[in-house]
Structures are given as structure tokens and as C-alpha cells.
mmCIF file of C-alpha atoms and ligand atoms in Angstrom:
data_model
loop_
_atom_site.group_PDB
_atom_site.id
_atom_site.type_symbol
_atom_site.label_atom_id
_atom_site.label_comp_id
_atom_site.label_asym_id
_atom_site.label_seq_id
_atom_site.Cartn_x
_atom_site.Cartn_y
_atom_site.Cartn_z
ATOM 1 C CA MET A 1 150.918 156.158 156.005
ATOM 2 C CA LYS A 2 150.231 153.331 158.426
ATOM 3 C CA GLU A 3 147.779 155.542 160.278
ATOM 4 C CA GLN A 4 146.160 156.504 157.050
ATOM 5 C CA LEU A 5 145.654 152.812 156.221
ATOM 6 C CA ASP A 6 144.282 152.078 159.687
ATOM 7 C CA SER A 7 141.778 154.856 159.448
ATOM 8 C CA ILE A 8 140.712 153.652 155.972
ATOM 9 C CA LYS A 9 140.168 150.220 157.449
ATOM 10 C CA ASN A 10 138.123 151.525 160.390
ATOM 11 C CA GLN A 11 136.152 153.878 158.232
ATOM 12 C CA ALA A 12 135.350 151.135 155.706
ATOM 13 C CA GLU A 13 134.345 148.740 158.456
ATOM 14 C CA LYS A 14 131.967 151.297 159.913
ATOM 15 C CA GLU A 15 130.356 152.093 156.583
ATOM 16 C CA LEU A 16 129.993 148.423 155.715
ATOM 17 C CA SER A 17 128.284 147.621 158.996
ATOM 18 C CA THR A 18 125.563 150.141 158.319
ATOM 19 C CA ALA A 19 125.138 149.483 154.575
ATOM 20 C CA SER A 20 121.543 148.556 153.906
ATOM 21 C CA SER A 21 121.387 147.843 150.171
ATOM 22 C CA LEU A 22 123.433 146.234 147.429
ATOM 23 C CA GLN A 23 123.574 149.577 145.712
ATOM 24 C CA GLU A 24 125.126 151.196 148.777
ATOM 25 C CA LEU A 25 127.606 148.347 148.944
ATOM 26 C CA GLU A 26 128.704 148.994 145.396
ATOM 27 C CA SER A 27 129.424 152.655 146.129
ATOM 28 C CA ILE A 28 131.483 151.634 149.173
ATOM 29 C CA ARG A 29 133.473 149.282 146.969
ATOM 30 C CA LEU A 30 134.166 152.078 144.520
ATOM 31 C CA LYS A 31 135.022 154.523 147.281
ATOM 32 C CA TYR A 32 137.843 152.327 148.671
ATOM 33 C CA LEU A 33 138.886 149.847 146.026
ATOM 34 C CA GLY A 34 137.883 151.609 142.801
ATOM 35 C CA LYS A 35 140.412 153.153 140.415
ATOM 36 C CA LYS A 36 140.109 156.476 142.186
ATOM 37 C CA GLY A 37 139.417 154.844 145.545
ATOM 38 C CA GLU A 38 141.077 155.805 148.812
ATOM 39 C CA LEU A 39 143.118 152.646 149.231
ATOM 40 C CA THR A 40 144.207 152.757 145.606
ATOM 41 C CA SER A 41 145.527 156.295 145.942
ATOM 42 C CA VAL A 42 147.461 155.403 149.144
ATOM 43 C CA LEU A 43 149.071 152.499 147.275
ATOM 44 C CA ARG A 44 150.020 154.856 144.488
ATOM 45 C CA GLY A 45 151.916 157.005 146.921
ATOM 46 C CA MET A 46 154.089 154.067 147.939
ATOM 47 C CA GLY A 47 156.706 154.975 145.348
ATOM 48 C CA ALA A 48 157.864 157.793 147.626
ATOM 49 C CA LEU A 49 158.673 155.415 150.505
ATOM 50 C CA SER A 50 162.094 154.152 151.393
ATOM 51 C CA ALA A 51 163.164 150.597 150.506
ATOM 52 C CA GLU A 52 162.824 149.443 154.184
ATOM 53 C CA GLU A 53 159.405 150.995 154.673
ATOM 54 C CA ARG A 54 157.907 149.792 151.397
ATOM 55 C CA PRO A 55 157.449 146.017 152.239
ATOM 56 C CA ILE A 56 156.063 146.825 155.688
ATOM 57 C CA ILE A 57 153.519 149.319 154.407
ATOM 58 C CA GLY A 58 152.835 147.043 151.420
ATOM 59 C CA GLN A 59 151.917 144.204 153.750
ATOM 60 C CA ILE A 60 149.602 146.381 155.798
ATOM 61 C CA ALA A 61 147.994 147.745 152.654
ATOM 62 C CA ASN A 62 147.388 144.223 151.316
ATOM 63 C CA HIS A 63 145.905 143.234 154.618
ATOM 64 C CA VAL A 64 143.553 146.195 154.574
ATOM 65 C CA ARG A 65 142.530 145.395 151.011
ATOM 66 C CA SER A 66 141.692 141.756 151.703
ATOM 67 C CA PHE A 67 139.938 142.794 154.919
ATOM 68 C CA ILE A 68 137.700 145.174 152.962
ATOM 69 C CA GLU A 69 137.129 142.623 150.181
ATOM 70 C CA GLU A 70 136.098 139.937 152.645
ATOM 71 C CA ARG A 71 133.739 142.228 154.471
ATOM 72 C CA LEU A 72 132.228 143.373 151.183
ATOM 73 C CA GLU A 73 131.547 139.798 150.216
ATOM 74 C CA GLU A 74 130.023 138.894 153.572
ATOM 75 C CA THR A 75 127.816 141.938 153.646
ATOM 76 C CA GLU A 76 126.779 141.313 150.089
ATOM 77 C CA SER A 77 125.527 137.809 150.765
ATOM 78 C CA THR A 78 123.673 138.923 153.881
ATOM 79 C CA LEU A 79 122.038 141.799 152.055
ATOM 80 C CA ASP A 80 121.245 139.584 149.112
ATOM 81 C CA ARG A 81 119.460 137.097 151.320
ATOM 82 C CA LYS A 82 117.593 139.869 153.105
ATOM 83 C CA GLU A 83 116.438 141.386 149.834
ATOM 84 C CA LYS A 84 115.204 138.008 148.559
ATOM 85 C CA GLU A 85 113.372 137.338 151.803
ATOM 86 C CA LEU A 86 111.746 140.709 151.641
ATOM 87 C CA LYS A 87 110.643 140.118 148.051
ATOM 88 C CA LEU A 88 109.281 136.668 148.870
ATOM 89 C CA GLY A 89 107.422 138.184 151.778
ATOM 90 C CA GLN A 90 105.809 140.741 149.521
ATOM 91 C CA GLU A 91 104.951 138.300 146.762
ATOM 92 C CA VAL A 92 103.201 135.682 148.852
ATOM 93 C CA ILE A 93 100.707 133.672 146.788
ATOM 94 C CA ASP A 94 97.391 132.930 148.345
ATOM 95 C CA ILE A 95 96.944 129.274 147.455
ATOM 96 C CA THR A 96 93.440 129.250 148.904
ATOM 97 C CA MET A 97 92.195 131.616 146.200
ATOM 98 C CA PRO A 98 90.128 129.910 143.484
ATOM 99 C CA GLY A 99 92.000 129.776 140.161
ATOM 100 C CA THR A 100 90.686 130.503 136.690
ATOM 101 C CA SER A 101 89.432 127.187 135.410
ATOM 102 C CA ARG A 102 89.768 126.276 131.752
ATOM 103 C CA GLY A 103 86.861 124.420 130.199
ATOM 104 C CA PHE A 104 87.693 121.132 128.545
ATOM 105 C CA GLY A 105 86.743 120.909 124.883
ATOM 106 C CA LYS A 106 85.321 117.758 123.359
ATOM 107 C CA ARG A 107 84.898 116.266 119.932
ATOM 108 C CA HIS A 108 82.128 117.576 117.699
ATOM 109 C CA PRO A 109 79.157 115.153 117.553
ATOM 110 C CA LEU A 110 79.868 114.504 113.850
ATOM 111 C CA THR A 111 83.485 113.657 114.628
ATOM 112 C CA GLN A 112 82.328 111.367 117.418
ATOM 113 C CA VAL A 113 80.102 109.450 115.020
ATOM 114 C CA ILE A 114 82.824 109.283 112.335
ATOM 115 C CA ASP A 115 85.404 108.029 114.850
ATOM 116 C CA GLU A 116 83.018 105.428 116.192
ATOM 117 C CA ILE A 117 82.228 104.084 112.713
ATOM 118 C CA LYS A 118 85.927 104.041 111.782
ATOM 119 C CA GLU A 119 86.572 102.015 114.918
ATOM 120 C CA VAL A 120 83.956 99.402 113.940
ATOM 121 C CA PHE A 121 85.395 98.918 110.453
ATOM 122 C CA LEU A 122 89.040 99.025 111.479
ATOM 123 C CA GLY A 123 88.094 96.214 113.835
ATOM 124 C CA MET A 124 86.813 94.227 110.829
ATOM 125 C CA GLY A 125 90.111 94.680 108.970
ATOM 126 C CA TYR A 126 89.204 97.633 106.757
ATOM 127 C CA GLN A 127 91.668 100.373 105.872
ATOM 128 C CA ILE A 128 90.974 104.096 105.719
ATOM 129 C CA ALA A 129 91.159 105.634 102.227
ATOM 130 C CA GLU A 130 91.015 109.263 101.220
ATOM 131 C CA GLY A 131 90.236 111.237 98.097
ATOM 132 C CA PRO A 132 90.087 114.897 97.087
ATOM 133 C CA GLU A 133 87.019 117.035 97.759
ATOM 134 C CA ILE A 134 87.675 118.889 94.506
ATOM 135 C CA GLU A 135 87.262 115.971 92.148
ATOM 136 C CA LEU A 136 87.413 115.246 88.459
ATOM 137 C CA ASP A 137 84.039 114.867 86.794
ATOM 138 C CA TYR A 138 85.449 111.561 85.543
ATOM 139 C CA PHE A 139 85.823 110.005 89.029
ATOM 140 C CA ASN A 140 82.724 111.585 90.549
ATOM 141 C CA PHE A 141 80.399 110.637 87.695
ATOM 142 C CA GLU A 142 81.735 108.810 84.655
ATOM 143 C CA ALA A 143 83.815 106.131 86.359
ATOM 144 C CA MET A 144 80.771 105.557 88.566
ATOM 145 C CA ASN A 145 78.653 104.812 85.498
ATOM 146 C CA ILE A 146 76.956 108.208 85.411
ATOM 147 C CA PRO A 147 77.636 109.486 81.867
ATOM 148 C CA LYS A 148 77.541 113.164 80.905
ATOM 149 C CA ASN A 149 73.991 114.460 80.364
ATOM 150 C CA HIS A 150 72.510 111.428 82.073
ATOM 151 C CA PRO A 151 69.359 112.322 84.055
ATOM 152 C CA SER A 152 70.718 110.581 87.197
ATOM 153 C CA ARG A 153 73.139 113.506 87.519
ATOM 154 C CA ASP A 154 70.162 115.698 88.454
ATOM 155 C CA VAL A 155 69.812 114.273 91.959
ATOM 156 C CA GLN A 156 73.463 115.061 92.646
ATOM 157 C CA ASP A 157 73.715 118.526 91.166
ATOM 158 C CA THR A 158 76.883 120.179 92.389
ATOM 159 C CA PHE A 159 79.288 123.075 92.050
ATOM 160 C CA TYR A 160 81.383 123.003 88.898
ATOM 161 C CA ILE A 161 84.885 124.493 88.977
ATOM 162 C CA ASN A 162 84.915 123.959 85.202
ATOM 163 C CA ASP A 163 83.487 121.339 82.823
ATOM 164 C CA ASN A 164 85.845 118.664 84.129
ATOM 165 C CA VAL A 165 86.248 119.568 87.789
ATOM 166 C CA VAL A 166 83.517 119.457 90.443
ATOM 167 C CA LEU A 167 83.108 119.489 94.206
ATOM 168 C CA ARG A 168 82.490 115.780 94.790
ATOM 169 C CA THR A 169 78.844 114.936 95.397
ATOM 170 C CA HIS A 170 79.566 111.705 97.239
ATOM 171 C CA THR A 171 82.513 109.695 98.548
ATOM 172 C CA SER A 172 81.966 107.066 95.829
ATOM 173 C CA PRO A 173 84.717 108.469 93.519
ATOM 174 C CA VAL A 174 87.183 107.167 96.115
ATOM 175 C CA GLN A 175 85.998 103.670 95.116
ATOM 176 C CA ALA A 176 87.324 104.245 91.596
ATOM 177 C CA ARG A 177 90.550 105.851 92.831
ATOM 178 C CA VAL A 178 91.247 102.863 95.102
ATOM 179 C CA MET A 179 90.353 100.213 92.524
ATOM 180 C CA LYS A 180 92.563 101.831 89.900
ATOM 181 C CA THR A 181 95.615 101.726 92.162
ATOM 182 C CA GLN A 182 95.044 98.570 94.173
ATOM 183 C CA GLN A 183 94.279 94.989 93.226
ATOM 184 C CA PRO A 184 91.769 92.950 95.263
ATOM 185 C CA PRO A 185 91.322 92.014 98.001
ATOM 186 C CA ILE A 186 90.137 95.541 98.766
ATOM 187 C CA ARG A 187 88.491 96.489 102.042
ATOM 188 C CA ILE A 188 88.318 100.234 102.665
ATOM 189 C CA ILE A 189 86.178 102.906 104.218
ATOM 190 C CA CYS A 190 86.432 106.550 103.313
ATOM 191 C CA PRO A 191 84.999 109.263 105.555
ATOM 192 C CA GLY A 192 84.822 112.719 104.046
ATOM 193 C CA ARG A 193 83.027 115.906 103.164
ATOM 194 C CA VAL A 194 80.763 116.085 100.117
ATOM 195 C CA TYR A 195 78.877 118.883 98.340
ATOM 196 C CA ARG A 196 75.592 119.350 96.555
ATOM 197 C CA SER A 197 73.814 122.475 95.433
ATOM 198 C CA ASP A 198 70.950 122.017 97.871
ATOM 199 C CA GLU A 199 69.117 124.748 99.750
ATOM 200 C CA VAL A 200 69.791 124.853 103.480
ATOM 201 C CA ASP A 201 66.934 123.566 105.638
ATOM 202 C CA ALA A 202 66.485 121.309 108.658
ATOM 203 C CA THR A 203 67.506 118.202 106.720
ATOM 204 C CA HIS A 204 69.632 119.586 103.855
ATOM 205 C CA SER A 205 72.960 121.330 103.586
ATOM 206 C CA PRO A 206 75.203 122.038 100.598
ATOM 207 C CA VAL A 207 78.073 120.564 102.636
ATOM 208 C CA PHE A 208 77.739 117.311 104.520
ATOM 209 C CA HIS A 209 79.633 114.119 105.352
ATOM 210 C CA GLN A 210 79.547 110.585 104.079
ATOM 211 C CA ILE A 211 81.353 107.378 104.853
ATOM 212 C CA GLU A 212 81.952 105.123 101.887
ATOM 213 C CA ALA A 213 82.735 101.440 102.207
ATOM 214 C CA LEU A 214 84.073 99.183 99.477
ATOM 215 C CA VAL A 215 84.909 95.491 99.532
ATOM 216 C CA VAL A 216 86.167 93.676 96.414
ATOM 217 C CA ASP A 217 87.389 90.105 96.395
ATOM 218 C CA LYS A 218 86.673 86.700 94.901
ATOM 219 C CA GLY A 219 83.205 85.440 95.805
ATOM 220 C CA VAL A 220 81.852 88.486 97.634
ATOM 221 C CA THR A 221 78.051 88.239 97.831
ATOM 222 C CA MET A 222 75.038 90.243 98.892
ATOM 223 C CA GLY A 223 75.024 88.024 101.998
ATOM 224 C CA ASP A 224 78.390 89.523 102.973
ATOM 225 C CA LEU A 225 76.943 93.008 102.551
ATOM 226 C CA VAL A 226 73.927 92.227 104.737
ATOM 227 C CA GLY A 227 76.057 90.523 107.391
ATOM 228 C CA THR A 228 78.454 93.468 107.525
ATOM 229 C CA LEU A 229 75.620 95.977 107.810
ATOM 230 C CA LYS A 230 73.989 93.964 110.596
ATOM 231 C CA VAL A 231 77.172 93.942 112.681
ATOM 232 C CA PHE A 232 77.663 97.629 112.042
ATOM 233 C CA ALA A 233 74.054 98.553 112.963
ATOM 234 C CA LYS A 234 74.191 96.574 116.208
ATOM 235 C CA VAL A 235 77.419 98.233 117.323
ATOM 236 C CA LEU A 236 76.181 101.697 116.488
ATOM 237 C CA PHE A 237 72.531 101.489 117.565
ATOM 238 C CA GLY A 238 72.460 98.644 120.058
ATOM 239 C CA GLU A 239 72.315 94.850 120.143
ATOM 240 C CA GLY A 240 68.582 94.628 119.432
ATOM 241 C CA THR A 241 68.840 96.579 116.165
ATOM 242 C CA ASN A 242 67.569 95.077 112.923
ATOM 243 C CA ILE A 243 68.160 96.179 109.356
ATOM 244 C CA ARG A 244 65.938 96.223 106.301
ATOM 245 C CA LEU A 245 66.907 96.522 102.632
ATOM 246 C CA ARG A 246 64.554 98.171 100.157
ATOM 247 C CA PRO A 247 65.189 97.892 96.397
ATOM 248 C CA HIS A 248 66.592 101.095 94.928
ATOM 249 C CA HIS A 249 68.670 102.291 92.016
ATOM 250 C CA PHE A 250 72.221 103.595 91.945
ATOM 251 C CA PRO A 251 74.088 103.608 88.615
ATOM 252 C CA PHE A 252 77.249 102.226 90.252
ATOM 253 C CA THR A 253 75.684 99.263 92.074
ATOM 254 C CA GLU A 254 73.567 96.396 90.785
ATOM 255 C CA PRO A 255 71.451 95.358 92.537
ATOM 256 C CA SER A 256 71.074 98.408 94.772
ATOM 257 C CA ALA A 257 69.248 98.979 98.020
ATOM 258 C CA GLU A 258 68.391 101.621 100.533
ATOM 259 C CA VAL A 259 69.070 100.420 104.038
ATOM 260 C CA ASP A 260 66.989 101.201 107.122
ATOM 261 C CA VAL A 261 67.697 100.359 110.742
ATOM 262 C CA SER A 262 64.938 99.517 113.184
ATOM 263 C CA CYS A 263 64.128 102.531 115.331
ATOM 264 C CA TRP A 264 66.140 102.655 118.566
ATOM 265 C CA GLY A 265 63.443 104.879 120.060
ATOM 266 C CA CYS A 266 60.549 102.443 119.863
ATOM 267 C CA GLY A 267 62.108 99.190 118.635
ATOM 268 C CA GLY A 268 59.928 99.246 115.534
ATOM 269 C CA SER A 269 56.449 100.075 116.788
ATOM 270 C CA GLY A 270 56.551 103.694 115.632
ATOM 271 C CA CYS A 271 57.442 106.893 117.467
ATOM 272 C CA ARG A 272 58.470 110.504 116.977
ATOM 273 C CA ILE A 273 62.072 109.668 116.021
ATOM 274 C CA CYS A 274 61.080 107.391 113.126
ATOM 275 C CA LYS A 275 57.951 109.444 112.373
ATOM 276 C CA GLY A 276 55.771 106.422 113.053
ATOM 277 C CA GLU A 277 57.615 104.213 110.539
ATOM 278 C CA GLY A 278 59.488 101.985 112.957
ATOM 279 C CA TRP A 279 62.511 102.271 110.615
ATOM 280 C CA VAL A 280 65.063 104.984 109.861
ATOM 281 C CA GLU A 281 66.935 105.168 106.556
ATOM 282 C CA ILE A 282 70.692 105.593 106.995
ATOM 283 C CA LEU A 283 72.510 104.508 103.853
ATOM 284 C CA GLY A 284 72.581 103.428 100.235
ATOM 285 C CA ALA A 285 74.246 100.161 99.245
ATOM 286 C CA GLY A 286 74.596 97.493 96.625
ATOM 287 C CA MET A 287 76.839 95.103 94.705
ATOM 288 C CA VAL A 288 79.493 96.986 92.726
ATOM 289 C CA ASN A 289 78.266 97.265 89.128
ATOM 290 C CA PRO A 290 80.454 95.034 86.856
ATOM 291 C CA LYS A 291 80.716 98.034 84.516
ATOM 292 C CA VAL A 292 82.422 100.007 87.311
ATOM 293 C CA LEU A 293 84.796 97.123 88.101
ATOM 294 C CA ARG A 294 85.764 96.847 84.426
ATOM 295 C CA GLU A 295 86.242 100.616 84.070
ATOM 296 C CA CYS A 296 88.644 100.486 87.031
ATOM 297 C CA GLY A 297 90.691 97.611 85.645
ATOM 298 C CA ILE A 298 89.219 94.774 87.717
ATOM 299 C CA ASP A 299 87.892 91.678 85.940
ATOM 300 C CA PRO A 300 84.227 91.182 86.942
ATOM 301 C CA SER A 301 84.317 87.542 85.885
ATOM 302 C CA VAL A 302 86.859 86.902 88.647
ATOM 303 C CA TYR A 303 85.957 89.470 91.285
ATOM 304 C CA SER A 304 82.810 90.891 92.816
ATOM 305 C CA GLY A 305 82.233 93.465 95.510
ATOM 306 C CA PHE A 306 79.817 95.445 97.600
ATOM 307 C CA ALA A 307 79.752 99.114 98.492
ATOM 308 C CA PHE A 308 77.722 101.437 100.624
ATOM 309 C CA GLY A 309 77.573 105.125 101.382
ATOM 310 C CA LEU A 310 76.309 106.393 104.697
ATOM 311 C CA GLY A 311 75.169 109.903 105.595
ATOM 312 C CA VAL A 312 77.035 110.961 108.744
ATOM 313 C CA GLU A 313 74.707 113.852 109.622
ATOM 314 C CA ARG A 314 71.723 111.560 109.271
ATOM 315 C CA VAL A 315 73.222 108.952 111.608
ATOM 316 C CA ALA A 316 74.293 111.594 114.128
ATOM 317 C CA MET A 317 70.828 113.186 114.084
ATOM 318 C CA ALA A 318 69.320 109.763 114.640
ATOM 319 C CA ARG A 319 71.765 108.796 117.359
ATOM 320 C CA PHE A 320 71.516 112.011 119.345
ATOM 321 C CA ASN A 321 67.902 112.823 118.544
ATOM 322 C CA ILE A 322 68.761 116.097 116.788
ATOM 323 C CA ASP A 323 66.027 117.552 114.637
ATOM 324 C CA ASP A 324 67.848 120.278 112.719
ATOM 325 C CA MET A 325 71.010 119.738 110.677
ATOM 326 C CA ARG A 326 71.943 123.424 110.870
ATOM 327 C CA LEU A 327 72.808 122.972 114.552
ATOM 328 C CA PHE A 328 75.944 121.047 113.547
ATOM 329 C CA THR A 329 77.516 124.094 111.959
ATOM 330 C CA GLU A 330 76.235 126.915 114.170
ATOM 331 C CA ASN A 331 78.952 126.337 116.773
ATOM 332 C CA ASP A 332 76.630 127.124 119.642
ATOM 333 C CA VAL A 333 78.409 125.788 122.717
ATOM 334 C CA ARG A 334 75.097 125.214 124.485
ATOM 335 C CA PHE A 335 74.252 122.719 121.733
ATOM 336 C CA LEU A 336 77.701 121.150 121.420
ATOM 337 C CA LYS A 337 78.080 120.644 125.180
ATOM 338 C CA GLN A 338 75.275 118.092 125.210
ATOM 339 C CA PHE A 339 77.094 115.305 123.384
HETATM 340 N N1 LIG B 401 76.988 107.446 96.653
HETATM 341 C C1 LIG B 401 75.612 107.193 97.009
HETATM 342 C C2 LIG B 401 74.951 108.508 97.420
HETATM 343 O O1 LIG B 401 75.626 109.441 97.709
HETATM 344 C C3 LIG B 401 75.532 106.205 98.138
HETATM 345 C C4 LIG B 401 75.998 104.836 97.746
HETATM 346 C C5 LIG B 401 77.335 104.491 97.909
HETATM 347 C C6 LIG B 401 75.138 103.884 97.244
HETATM 348 C C7 LIG B 401 77.780 103.235 97.572
HETATM 349 C C8 LIG B 401 75.549 102.643 96.895
HETATM 350 C C9 LIG B 401 76.867 102.323 97.067
HETATM 351 O O2 LIG B 401 73.743 108.602 97.422
#
């Protein structure tokens, strides 16, 4: 039996020294130490030995077992390392190869203009307000002093969901929503999308953007409106920019004005950008009509306010010298990349 154990030991040692893969190692382990392995079956036969022989052979057998186990472990870690090295060798990455570069996106020109204008007004202490794009006829028209069947609805024809619900034609309904929930002092701007049933052409779209501004407090005057617009125009179009107010009519402001900025292309002498006018119209403005204040629960004998509504597309076209509004929505990267 001792010889048998010795030969198992020698045999195992020989096989282990030539094993070249982890798989091979596993079959060696099974062959000697497994349930039906050679060493296991020798140990089973120990019952037939005499009481003096048993501890001696038992000791040898244990020695052989731990010898094989140790060798298995050693060989395993060597093989393991070799296999990893081999794999690393095969999977070498060529760091000199050019990678696939990802293009950086950027903000849409309209978003850029909106963000810039927000920045200016946040800096002057305004807050951002929001309102729904699907709006009640009441807020879009009636609260803004545009009664049903009034001819001034014609210039803001829109899409009706039903008799009482429309796609808002301007951001002005947010004025009413704010005034009805907030007492003065009020100082808000509201950027947002608006809708009108206009045909698409170079300067019209049924969907476009406005930024509304509303200030209501004690003693607010037209002078405050003009001063605010001047600051705003200079930040957006440059220090040398002037503004001009032309009398106009909006049902929700009184008096009302259309506001032009002096052309940044020519400084006022006339060029292609301003079509020879020297001025470019960018917004509608005025003092909040006392009727609107009263309708929204604000006492016009105590408070007054100004409001204006600016066309974002128009400002962006002016700023970036874009001559067709459709370009904003075509998503042509060659166009978008330029801003
Ligand atoms: N809501 C007006 C429009 O869309 C613009 C405006 C807003 C005018 C606020 C005066 C005051 O034409």
C-alpha cells in the first residue's frame, strides 16, 4: 500500500508538471482526489489493514494528499497568471489609433436668445412665470379686454379646442393669471410658445415664441417702461443702441406703443438688415389698461403697471441676421452650427 501511495504521488507530480491549462488541472484533481479518484480508493481500502499498520499508512496517505493539493494550488496560480498574460498580450489596445469623436451639441439659437433675455431680467429682480399653452378663452382674450366678437380678435385668430378653450395667441394671458394670484409688487417675465392660424412663410409661423413682461406697483410710469426697455436693448444689441416708441393700439394697454431698436447693422442710417429704415421693430408695449387691473382684482386707483410682449423669433432673426423663420424649425445642422 505504501508503494501504491508513492507511485500515486510520483505519477501526480509528473502530470502536474506538464499540465498546460486550468482545464487539464481540474481533470488531474478529479483523477486523484475526486470521489472516484485514485487516492480516495486507496484510502477506502484502509479498513482491511491491521491496527498497527493503519496509522502509519494513514499518515503517508495524508501526506500524499496535502502534497497533491499544494502542487495543484501552485500550478493553478502559475497557469492562471500565464493565461491572463496571454490574453492581455492578445488584446493589446493601440492607443495611437484615432478614436471616434462625438460632436458637442449646443443650444438652439432661439433658446440662446430666450436665456439671454431671462438673464437680463433676472438681473433686474424679475421672476419667471409660466402659463398653459392650451388656454381658456377667458384668459387669452376676455381678461385682456378683448370681448367675444370684438374685431381685434381678428389679428390674433387661433386654433379653438372648443368655444372656451384656445391655443394661446400671446403670452399676455399669463399677466392675468399672475395678477389674480399675486398682489403687487409684481415683476415677472414669461417666455413661452404661442399659436396663431397664420400661413407659413419667411416671416410667419403658426407656432412661435414670445416673452411677456409685467410690472405692477404703486407709481409705475411710462418712464419706467422706457428706462427698462433702454437697458434691455443695450444689453441685447450693444451699448450704442437706441429705442423708439411709436403710438399703437392694444386692448390691454393704454397708452400702447410699438417699440423699435436702432439698427445694429448701420446704427440708424439704413441698410439691408433694417430695410433702409434705420430701425427694427421688436415688441409691443404699454401701460396696463386699468380695466385689466380691475378685472384681475387689483385697484387701479392705487396701482399702475407696464407690460410688453416681445417676439423671440424676430429678435433672433435680427440678432443673427437670419432672413427666413422656417430655418429655426428645419433642424438642419449646417444652419444650427453657425450660432
Ligand atoms: N400681446 C401682444 C401681442 O402679442 C404684445 C403686447 C404685450 C403688447 C404686452 C403690449 C403689452 O401682439
